[in-house]
Coordinates of C-alpha atoms and ligand atoms in Angstrom, one line a residue:
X869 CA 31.1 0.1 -83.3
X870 CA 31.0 -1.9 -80.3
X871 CA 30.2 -5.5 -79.6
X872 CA 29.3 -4.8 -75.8
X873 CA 25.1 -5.1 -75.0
X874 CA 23.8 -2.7 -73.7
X875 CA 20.2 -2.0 -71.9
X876 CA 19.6 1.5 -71.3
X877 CA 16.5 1.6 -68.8
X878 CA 13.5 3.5 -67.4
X879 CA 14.1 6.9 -69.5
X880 CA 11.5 9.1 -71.6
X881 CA 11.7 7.9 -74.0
X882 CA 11.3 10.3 -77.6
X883 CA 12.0 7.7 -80.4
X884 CA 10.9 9.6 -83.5
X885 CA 9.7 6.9 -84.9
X886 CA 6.0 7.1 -86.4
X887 CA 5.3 3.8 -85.2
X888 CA 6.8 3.7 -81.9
X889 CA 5.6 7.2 -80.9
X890 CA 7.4 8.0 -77.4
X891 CA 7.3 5.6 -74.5
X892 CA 6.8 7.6 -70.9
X893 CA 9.2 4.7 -69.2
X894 CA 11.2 2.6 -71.9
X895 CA 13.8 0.8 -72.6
X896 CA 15.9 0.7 -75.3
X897 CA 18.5 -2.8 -76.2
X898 CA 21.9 -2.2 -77.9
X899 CA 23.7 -4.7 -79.2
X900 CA 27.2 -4.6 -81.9
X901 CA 25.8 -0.8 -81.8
X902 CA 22.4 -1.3 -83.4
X903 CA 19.1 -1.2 -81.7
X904 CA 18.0 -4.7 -81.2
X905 CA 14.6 -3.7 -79.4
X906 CA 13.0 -0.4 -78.2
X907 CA 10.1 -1.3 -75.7
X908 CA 8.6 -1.5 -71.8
X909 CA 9.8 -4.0 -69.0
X910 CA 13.0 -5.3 -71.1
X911 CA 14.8 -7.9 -69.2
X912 CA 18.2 -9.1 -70.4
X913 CA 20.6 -10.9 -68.0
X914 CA 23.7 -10.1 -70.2
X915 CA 23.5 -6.8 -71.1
X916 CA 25.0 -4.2 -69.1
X917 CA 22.3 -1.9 -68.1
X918 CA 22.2 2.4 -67.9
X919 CA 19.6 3.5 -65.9
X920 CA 17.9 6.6 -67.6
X921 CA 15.4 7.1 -65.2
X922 CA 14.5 10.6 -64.5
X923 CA 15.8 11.1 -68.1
X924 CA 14.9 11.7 -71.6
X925 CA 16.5 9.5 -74.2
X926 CA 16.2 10.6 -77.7
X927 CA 18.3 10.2 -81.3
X928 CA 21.2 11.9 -81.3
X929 CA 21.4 15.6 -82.8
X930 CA 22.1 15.9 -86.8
X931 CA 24.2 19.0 -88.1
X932 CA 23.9 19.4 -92.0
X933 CA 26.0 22.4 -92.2
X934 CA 29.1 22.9 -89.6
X935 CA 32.6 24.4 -91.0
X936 CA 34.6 22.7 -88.2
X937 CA 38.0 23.9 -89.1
X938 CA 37.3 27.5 -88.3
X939 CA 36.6 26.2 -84.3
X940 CA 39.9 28.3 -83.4
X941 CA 38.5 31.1 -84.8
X942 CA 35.3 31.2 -82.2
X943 CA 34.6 35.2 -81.5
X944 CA 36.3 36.5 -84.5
X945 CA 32.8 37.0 -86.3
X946 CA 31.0 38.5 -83.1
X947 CA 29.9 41.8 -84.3
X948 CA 29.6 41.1 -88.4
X949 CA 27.8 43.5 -90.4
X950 CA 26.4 41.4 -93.3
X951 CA 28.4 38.9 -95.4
X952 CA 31.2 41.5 -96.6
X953 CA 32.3 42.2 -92.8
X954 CA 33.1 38.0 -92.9
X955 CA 34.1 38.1 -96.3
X956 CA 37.0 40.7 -95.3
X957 CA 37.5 40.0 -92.1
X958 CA 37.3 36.5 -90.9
X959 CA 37.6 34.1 -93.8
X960 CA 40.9 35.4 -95.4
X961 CA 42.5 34.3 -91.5
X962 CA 42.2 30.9 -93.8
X963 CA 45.2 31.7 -95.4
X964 CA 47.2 31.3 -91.9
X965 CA 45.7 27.5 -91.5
X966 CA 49.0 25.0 -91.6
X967 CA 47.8 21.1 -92.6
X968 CA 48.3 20.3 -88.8
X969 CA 46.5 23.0 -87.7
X970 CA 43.3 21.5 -89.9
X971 CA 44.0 18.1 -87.4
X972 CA 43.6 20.6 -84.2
X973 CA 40.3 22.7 -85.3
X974 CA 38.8 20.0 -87.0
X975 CA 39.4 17.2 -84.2
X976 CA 38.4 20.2 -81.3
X977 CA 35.1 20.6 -83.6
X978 CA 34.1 18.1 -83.6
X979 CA 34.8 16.6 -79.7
X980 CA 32.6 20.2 -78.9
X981 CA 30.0 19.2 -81.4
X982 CA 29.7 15.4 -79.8
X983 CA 29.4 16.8 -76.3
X984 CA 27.1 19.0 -77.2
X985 CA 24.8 16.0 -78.4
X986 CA 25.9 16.3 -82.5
X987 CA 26.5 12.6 -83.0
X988 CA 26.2 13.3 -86.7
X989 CA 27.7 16.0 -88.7
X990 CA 28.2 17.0 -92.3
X991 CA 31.7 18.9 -92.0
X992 CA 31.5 21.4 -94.7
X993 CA 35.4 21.6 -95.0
X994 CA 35.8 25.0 -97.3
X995 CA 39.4 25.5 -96.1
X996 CA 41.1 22.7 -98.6
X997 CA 44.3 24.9 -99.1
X998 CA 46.4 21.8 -100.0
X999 CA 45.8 18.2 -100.3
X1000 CA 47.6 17.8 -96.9
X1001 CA 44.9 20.2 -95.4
X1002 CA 42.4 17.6 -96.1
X1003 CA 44.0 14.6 -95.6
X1004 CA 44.4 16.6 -91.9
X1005 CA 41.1 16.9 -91.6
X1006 CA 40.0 13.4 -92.5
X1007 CA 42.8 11.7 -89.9
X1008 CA 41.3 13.9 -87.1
X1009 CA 37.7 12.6 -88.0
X1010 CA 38.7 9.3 -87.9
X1011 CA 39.9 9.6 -83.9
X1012 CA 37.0 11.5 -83.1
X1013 CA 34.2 9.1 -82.3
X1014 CA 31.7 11.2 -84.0
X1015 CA 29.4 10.1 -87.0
X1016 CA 30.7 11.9 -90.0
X1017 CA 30.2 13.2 -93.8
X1018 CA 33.5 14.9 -94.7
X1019 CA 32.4 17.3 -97.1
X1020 CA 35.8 18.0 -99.3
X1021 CA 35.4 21.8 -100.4
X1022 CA 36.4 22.7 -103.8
X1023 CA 35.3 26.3 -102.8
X1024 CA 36.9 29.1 -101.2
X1025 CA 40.1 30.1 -103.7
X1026 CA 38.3 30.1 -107.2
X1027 CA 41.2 30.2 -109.3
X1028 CA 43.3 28.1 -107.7
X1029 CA 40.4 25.6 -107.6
X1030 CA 40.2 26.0 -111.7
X1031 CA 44.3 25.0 -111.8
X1032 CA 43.8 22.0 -109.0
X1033 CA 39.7 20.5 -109.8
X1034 CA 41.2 17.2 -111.4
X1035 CA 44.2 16.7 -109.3
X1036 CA 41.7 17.4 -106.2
X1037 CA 38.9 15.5 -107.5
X1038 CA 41.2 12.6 -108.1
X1039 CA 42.1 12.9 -104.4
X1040 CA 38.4 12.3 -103.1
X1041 CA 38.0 9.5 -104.9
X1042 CA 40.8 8.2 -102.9
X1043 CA 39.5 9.4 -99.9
X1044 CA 36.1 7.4 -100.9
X1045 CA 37.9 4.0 -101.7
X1046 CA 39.9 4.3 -98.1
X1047 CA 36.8 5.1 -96.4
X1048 CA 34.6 2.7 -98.0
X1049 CA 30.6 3.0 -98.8
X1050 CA 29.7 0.9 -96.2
X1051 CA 26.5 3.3 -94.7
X1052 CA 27.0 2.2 -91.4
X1053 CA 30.5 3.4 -91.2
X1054 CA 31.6 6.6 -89.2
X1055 CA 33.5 8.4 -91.2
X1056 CA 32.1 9.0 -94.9
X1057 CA 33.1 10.7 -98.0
X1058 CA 31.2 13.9 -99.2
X1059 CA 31.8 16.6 -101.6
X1060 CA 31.2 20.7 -101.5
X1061 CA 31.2 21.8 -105.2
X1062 CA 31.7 25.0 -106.2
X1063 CA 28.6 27.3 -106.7
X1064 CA 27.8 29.5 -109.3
X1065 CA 28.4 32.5 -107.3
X1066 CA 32.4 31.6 -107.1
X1067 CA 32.2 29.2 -110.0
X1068 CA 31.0 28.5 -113.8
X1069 CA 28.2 26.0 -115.2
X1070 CA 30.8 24.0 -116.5
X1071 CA 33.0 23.9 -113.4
X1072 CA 30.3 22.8 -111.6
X1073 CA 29.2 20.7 -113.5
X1074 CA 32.2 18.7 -113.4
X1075 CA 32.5 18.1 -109.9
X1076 CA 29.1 17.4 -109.1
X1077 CA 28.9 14.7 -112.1
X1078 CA 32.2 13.6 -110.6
X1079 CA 30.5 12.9 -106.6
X1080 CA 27.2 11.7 -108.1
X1081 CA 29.3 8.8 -109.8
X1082 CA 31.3 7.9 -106.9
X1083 CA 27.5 8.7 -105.1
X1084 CA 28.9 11.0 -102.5
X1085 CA 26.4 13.4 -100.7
X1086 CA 27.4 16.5 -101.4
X1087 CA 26.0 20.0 -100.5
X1088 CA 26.4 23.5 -101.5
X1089 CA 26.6 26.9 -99.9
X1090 CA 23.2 28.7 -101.8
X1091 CA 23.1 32.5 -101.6
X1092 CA 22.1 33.8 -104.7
X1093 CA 18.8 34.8 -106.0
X1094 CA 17.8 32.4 -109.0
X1095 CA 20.6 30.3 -108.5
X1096 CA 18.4 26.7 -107.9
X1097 CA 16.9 27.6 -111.3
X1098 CA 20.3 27.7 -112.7
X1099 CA 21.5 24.6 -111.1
X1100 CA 18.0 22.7 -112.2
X1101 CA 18.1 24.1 -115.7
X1102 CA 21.7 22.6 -116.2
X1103 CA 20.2 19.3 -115.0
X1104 CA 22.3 18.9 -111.9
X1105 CA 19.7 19.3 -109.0
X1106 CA 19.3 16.0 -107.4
X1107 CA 18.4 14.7 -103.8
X1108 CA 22.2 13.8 -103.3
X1109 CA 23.2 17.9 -103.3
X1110 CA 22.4 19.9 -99.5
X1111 CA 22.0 23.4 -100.5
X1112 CA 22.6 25.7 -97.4
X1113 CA 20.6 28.4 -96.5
X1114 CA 18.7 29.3 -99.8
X1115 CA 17.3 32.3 -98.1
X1116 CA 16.7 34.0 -101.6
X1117 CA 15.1 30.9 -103.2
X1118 CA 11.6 31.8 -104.6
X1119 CA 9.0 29.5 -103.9
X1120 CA 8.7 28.2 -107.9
X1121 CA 13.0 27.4 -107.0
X1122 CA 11.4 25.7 -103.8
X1123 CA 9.2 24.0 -106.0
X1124 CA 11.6 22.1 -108.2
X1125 CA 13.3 21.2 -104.9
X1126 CA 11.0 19.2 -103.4
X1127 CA 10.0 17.7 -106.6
X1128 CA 13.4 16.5 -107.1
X1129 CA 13.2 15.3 -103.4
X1130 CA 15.8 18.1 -101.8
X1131 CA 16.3 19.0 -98.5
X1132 CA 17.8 22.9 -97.5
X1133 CA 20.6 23.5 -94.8
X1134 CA 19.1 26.1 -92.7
X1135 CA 21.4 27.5 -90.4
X1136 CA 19.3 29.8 -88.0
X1137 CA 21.9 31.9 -86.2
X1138 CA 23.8 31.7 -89.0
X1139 CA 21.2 33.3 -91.1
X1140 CA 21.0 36.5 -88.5
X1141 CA 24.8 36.4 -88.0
X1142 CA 25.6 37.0 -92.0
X1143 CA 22.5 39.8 -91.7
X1144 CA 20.7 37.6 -94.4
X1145 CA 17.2 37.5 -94.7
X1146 CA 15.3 34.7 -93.0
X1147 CA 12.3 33.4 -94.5
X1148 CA 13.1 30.1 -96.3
X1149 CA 12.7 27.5 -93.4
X1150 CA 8.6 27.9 -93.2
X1151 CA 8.4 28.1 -96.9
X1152 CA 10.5 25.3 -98.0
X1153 CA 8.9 23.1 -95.1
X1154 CA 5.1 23.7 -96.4
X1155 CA 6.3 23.4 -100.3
X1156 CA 7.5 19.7 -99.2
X1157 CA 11.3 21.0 -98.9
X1158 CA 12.8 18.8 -96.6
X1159 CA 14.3 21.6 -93.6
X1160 CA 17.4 20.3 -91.7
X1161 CA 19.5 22.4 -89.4
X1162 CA 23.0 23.6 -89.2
X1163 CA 25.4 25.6 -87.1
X1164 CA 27.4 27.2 -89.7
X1165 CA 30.5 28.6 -89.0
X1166 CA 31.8 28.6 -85.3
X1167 CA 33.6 32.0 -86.1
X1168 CA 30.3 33.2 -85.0
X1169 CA 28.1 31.0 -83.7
X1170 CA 28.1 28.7 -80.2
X1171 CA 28.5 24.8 -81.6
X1172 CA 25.2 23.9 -80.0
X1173 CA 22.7 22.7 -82.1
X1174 CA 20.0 22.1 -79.0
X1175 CA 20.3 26.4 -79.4
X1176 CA 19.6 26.0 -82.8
X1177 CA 16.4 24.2 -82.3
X1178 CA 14.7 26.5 -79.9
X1179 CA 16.1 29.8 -82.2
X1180 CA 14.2 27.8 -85.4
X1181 CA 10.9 27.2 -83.1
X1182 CA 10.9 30.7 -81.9
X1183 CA 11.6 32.6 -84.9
X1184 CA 9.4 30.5 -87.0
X1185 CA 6.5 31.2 -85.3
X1186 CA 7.0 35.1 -84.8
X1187 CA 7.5 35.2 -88.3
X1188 CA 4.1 33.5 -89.0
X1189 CA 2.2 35.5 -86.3
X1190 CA 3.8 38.5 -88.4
X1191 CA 2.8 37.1 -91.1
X1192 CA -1.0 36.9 -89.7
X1193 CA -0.6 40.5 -88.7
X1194 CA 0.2 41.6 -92.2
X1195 CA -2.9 39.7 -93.5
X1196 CA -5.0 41.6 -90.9
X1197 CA -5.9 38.5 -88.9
X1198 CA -5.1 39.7 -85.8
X1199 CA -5.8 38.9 -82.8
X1200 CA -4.2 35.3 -83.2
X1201 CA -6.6 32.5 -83.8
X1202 CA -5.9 28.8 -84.6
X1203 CA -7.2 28.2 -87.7
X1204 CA -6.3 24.4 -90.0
X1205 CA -2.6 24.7 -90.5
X1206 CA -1.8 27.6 -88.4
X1207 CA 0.2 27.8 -86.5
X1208 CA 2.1 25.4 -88.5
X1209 CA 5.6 24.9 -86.5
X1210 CA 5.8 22.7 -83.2
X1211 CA 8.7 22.2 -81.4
X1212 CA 8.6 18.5 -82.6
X1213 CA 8.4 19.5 -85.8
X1214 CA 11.8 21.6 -85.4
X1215 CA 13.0 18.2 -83.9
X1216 CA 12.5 16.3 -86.5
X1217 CA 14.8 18.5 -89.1
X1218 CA 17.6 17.8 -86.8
X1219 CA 16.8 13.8 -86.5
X1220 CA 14.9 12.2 -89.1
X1221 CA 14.7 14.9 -91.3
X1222 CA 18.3 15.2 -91.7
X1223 CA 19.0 11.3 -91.5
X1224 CA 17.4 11.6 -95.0
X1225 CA 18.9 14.1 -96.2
X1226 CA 22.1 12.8 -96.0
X1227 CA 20.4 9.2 -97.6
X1228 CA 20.8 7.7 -94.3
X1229 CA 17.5 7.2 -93.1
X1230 CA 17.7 3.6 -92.9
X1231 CA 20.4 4.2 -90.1
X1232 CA 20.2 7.2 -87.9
X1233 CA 17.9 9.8 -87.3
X1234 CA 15.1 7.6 -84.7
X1235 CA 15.2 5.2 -82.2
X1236 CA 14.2 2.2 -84.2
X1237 CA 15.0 -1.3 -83.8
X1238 CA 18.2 -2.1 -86.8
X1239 CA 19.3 1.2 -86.9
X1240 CA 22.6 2.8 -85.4
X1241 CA 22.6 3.3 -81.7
X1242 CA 23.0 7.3 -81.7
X1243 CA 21.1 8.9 -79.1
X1244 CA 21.7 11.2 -76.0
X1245 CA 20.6 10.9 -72.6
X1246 CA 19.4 14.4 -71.1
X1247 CA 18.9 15.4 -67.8
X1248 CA 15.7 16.7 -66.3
X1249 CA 15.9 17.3 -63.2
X1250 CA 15.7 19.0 -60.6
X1251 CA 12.1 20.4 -61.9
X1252 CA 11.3 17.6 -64.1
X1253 CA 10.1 17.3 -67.7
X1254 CA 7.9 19.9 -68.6
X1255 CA 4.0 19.0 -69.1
X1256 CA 2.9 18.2 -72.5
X1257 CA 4.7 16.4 -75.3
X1258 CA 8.2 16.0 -74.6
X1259 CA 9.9 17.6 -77.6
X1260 CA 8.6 20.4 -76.2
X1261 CA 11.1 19.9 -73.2
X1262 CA 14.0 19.5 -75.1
X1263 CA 14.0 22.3 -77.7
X1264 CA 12.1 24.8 -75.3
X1265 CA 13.8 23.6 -71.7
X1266 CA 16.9 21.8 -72.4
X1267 CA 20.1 23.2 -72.6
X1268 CA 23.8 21.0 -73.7
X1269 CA 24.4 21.4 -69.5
X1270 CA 21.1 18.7 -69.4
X1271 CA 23.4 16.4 -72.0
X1272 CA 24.3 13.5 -69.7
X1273 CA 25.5 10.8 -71.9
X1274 CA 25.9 10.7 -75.8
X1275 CA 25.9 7.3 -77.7
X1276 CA 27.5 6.9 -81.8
X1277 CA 27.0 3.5 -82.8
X1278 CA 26.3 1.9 -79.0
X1279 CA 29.8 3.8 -77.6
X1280 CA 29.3 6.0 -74.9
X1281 CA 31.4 9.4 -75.9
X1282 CA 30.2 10.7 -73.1
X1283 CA 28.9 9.6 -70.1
X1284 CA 27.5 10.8 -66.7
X1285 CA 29.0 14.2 -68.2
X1286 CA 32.4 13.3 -68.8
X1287 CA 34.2 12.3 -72.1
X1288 CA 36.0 9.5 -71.2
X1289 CA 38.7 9.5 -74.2
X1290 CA 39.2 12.9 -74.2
X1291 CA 42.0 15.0 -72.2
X1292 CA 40.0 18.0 -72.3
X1293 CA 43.0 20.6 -71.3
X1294 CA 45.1 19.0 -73.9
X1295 CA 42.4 20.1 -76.6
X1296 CA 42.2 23.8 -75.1
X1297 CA 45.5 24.0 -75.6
X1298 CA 45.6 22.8 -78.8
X1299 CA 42.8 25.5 -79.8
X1300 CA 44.9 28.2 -78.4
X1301 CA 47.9 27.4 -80.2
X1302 CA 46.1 27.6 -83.8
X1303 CA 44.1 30.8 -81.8
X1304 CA 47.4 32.6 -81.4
X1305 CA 48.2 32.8 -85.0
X1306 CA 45.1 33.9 -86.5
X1307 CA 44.6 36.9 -84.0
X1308 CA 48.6 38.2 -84.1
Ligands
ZN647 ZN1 28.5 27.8 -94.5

């Protein structure tokens, strides 16, 4: 948080919010890193002022599903063949993870997810080998800069996890009452509980009671056919629990998720990568599933969620025009409803979509006046923004080269391009050293 006033001026303004629509020159006031106003013509004589024109500013990017620790372990998952190839190959190199080496990946992480425009993530920390590996984790989130849910794992070594649940459960709550519940706050507690694919009923049951009462968001990974109706007949599906990709989940499953108000991690690349099938997103979205997005694991995919927008808009609508095929409607027509995705659409499961998700809608996720300054400021030029709306320009024509400046609660963490805290060749080397031992 920062006390400094800021007046960012004469950009594009996308705002995402349904009342303030988008504002072709605007302005947008920060003070003690809130929004004060959002508007035209803005005057203030004591605010220092960043000149956006030419540019687009819009709420920062919102990842509901990144495993940041495995950031040293980029390429290792390049040519997987279906969940077993990771399974074998890639997640065991776990085991070779020392509690500092949690500090370097997760820290590297997440400065590549901030420059990249991720001003929020949920770190879905699966790699909790000892207590020391988290309390790793959490020290390097707390330098970072970046908006954080630290999602504790108690996945990932099942019967260790059945030895160590109240001894680790006992250390999250400790986490929580050093972090605090203050919303606004940038580094938050969350929880990963074990699913029933690596887990019981019962074990589950514990540790998701156990977040819910310290009222943690927590989220799950969700691969299993008929699992959500599991989890919902043993009463523990709730708005407060991310599933991840859910892939399998039929639309009655998808039904009891949006009536208990849920949202789904999707994590497009993600979903290819791991050779899973792909046809949750459009499903959950039109049975009132709230979609957000994810990058997954960066063993295998690039920690770049504006990539992840433009994969969901395209894939989304191929699938629908095959579905149209299949139905014998063909050649394409419009028709009420279809096609249903737009690119602001995908937008919003990375903004405000996933700002509720993670039950903080009242502070991130748009550009409206009270809430946290987190937006980016991307470049446009030299060709300009594209004609029509201007999500279209971002998730169609922008790429994290175009990221000029990135704001977390009114703090430039990067500015004009450059990441002013950071010594970036300390952090490569810091990467290469874990690299080294996983690949020996
Ligand atoms: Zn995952």
């Amino acid at each position: 948080m920062s006390d400094r006033r800021i007046l960012i001026k004469n950009g594009l303004v996308i705002t995402l919010d349904s009342e303030l629509g988008d504002l072709p020159r605007g302005d947008v006031l920060i003070q003690g890193g809130r929004i004060e106003r959002v508007g035209s013509g803005i005057e203030d004589a004591e605010a220092e002022v960043f000149d956006a024109g030419g540019m687009i500013v819009m709420p920062g990017l919102i990842d509901t599903h990144l495993h940041m620790w495995q950031q040293p372990m980029r390429g290792l998952g390049a040519d997987l063949w279906g969940m077993n190839d990771y399974i074998s190959r890639v997640f065991p190199l776990r085991e070779r993870f020392r509690a500092q080496d949690m500090f370097t990946s997760t820290y590297t992480c997440a400065i590549e997810a901030l420059g990249n425009g991720t001003t929020t993530a949920l770190d879905f920390n699966h790699n909790v080998l000892t207590e020391d590996h988290a309390e790793e984790s959490l020290r390097a989130h707390r330098l970072t800069g970046q908006r954080v849910v630290f999602g504790y794992g108690m996945v990932g070594y099942a019967d260790k996890i059945e030895r160590e649940r109240a001894d680790r459960l006992k250390q999250v709550a400790r986490m929580h009452a050093e972090l605090g519940s203050d919303p606004t706050s940038l580094v938050r507690m969350g929880l990963a509980p074990g699913t029933l694919t690596f887990s019981t009923v019962k074990g589950m049951r514990v540790e998701v009671e156990y977040g819910r009462g310290l009222g943690l968001p927590m989220t799950i990974h969700q691969n299993d056919a008929g699992e959500i109706y599991k989890i919902h007949e043993a009463g523990l599906l709730a708005s407060d629990i991310i599933p991840a990709h859910s892939n399998n989940a039929s639309d009655y499953e998808l039904g009891l998720l949006a009536q208990c108000g849920c949202s789904i991690a999707f994590t497009t690349e993600g979903e290819f990568s791991g050779g899973r099938c792909m046809s949750v997103v459009g499903r959950a979205d039109r049975a009132g599933v709230l979609p957000t997005l994810g990058v997954d694991g960066p063993s295998f995919v690039a920690v770049d969620m504006l990539s992840q927008l433009r994969f969901t808009f395209r894939i989304m609508h191929a699938m629908e025009a095959q579905h149209e095929r299949q139905e014998g409607r063909w050649p394409l027509a419009h028709s009420p409803g279809v096609p249903f995705v737009t690119p602001r659409r995908v937008l919003e499961y990375a903004t405000v979509n996933a700002a509720k998700a993670l039950g903080m809608q009242d502070h991130i996720g748009s550009l409206t006046p009270g809430k946290q300054a987190d937006l980016l400021v991307l470049r446009v030029d030299p060709y300009g923004v594209a004609a029509g709306d201007p999500a279209n320009h971002v998730v169609l024509h922008s790429g994290v080269g175009d990221i000029d400046s990135v704001m977390v609660g009114g703090v430039f963490r990067k500015r004009h391009g450059a990441m002013p805290d950071i010594d970036v060749e300390r952090l490569s080397a810091m990467s290469g050293e874990v690299r080294a031992r996983l690949v020996d």
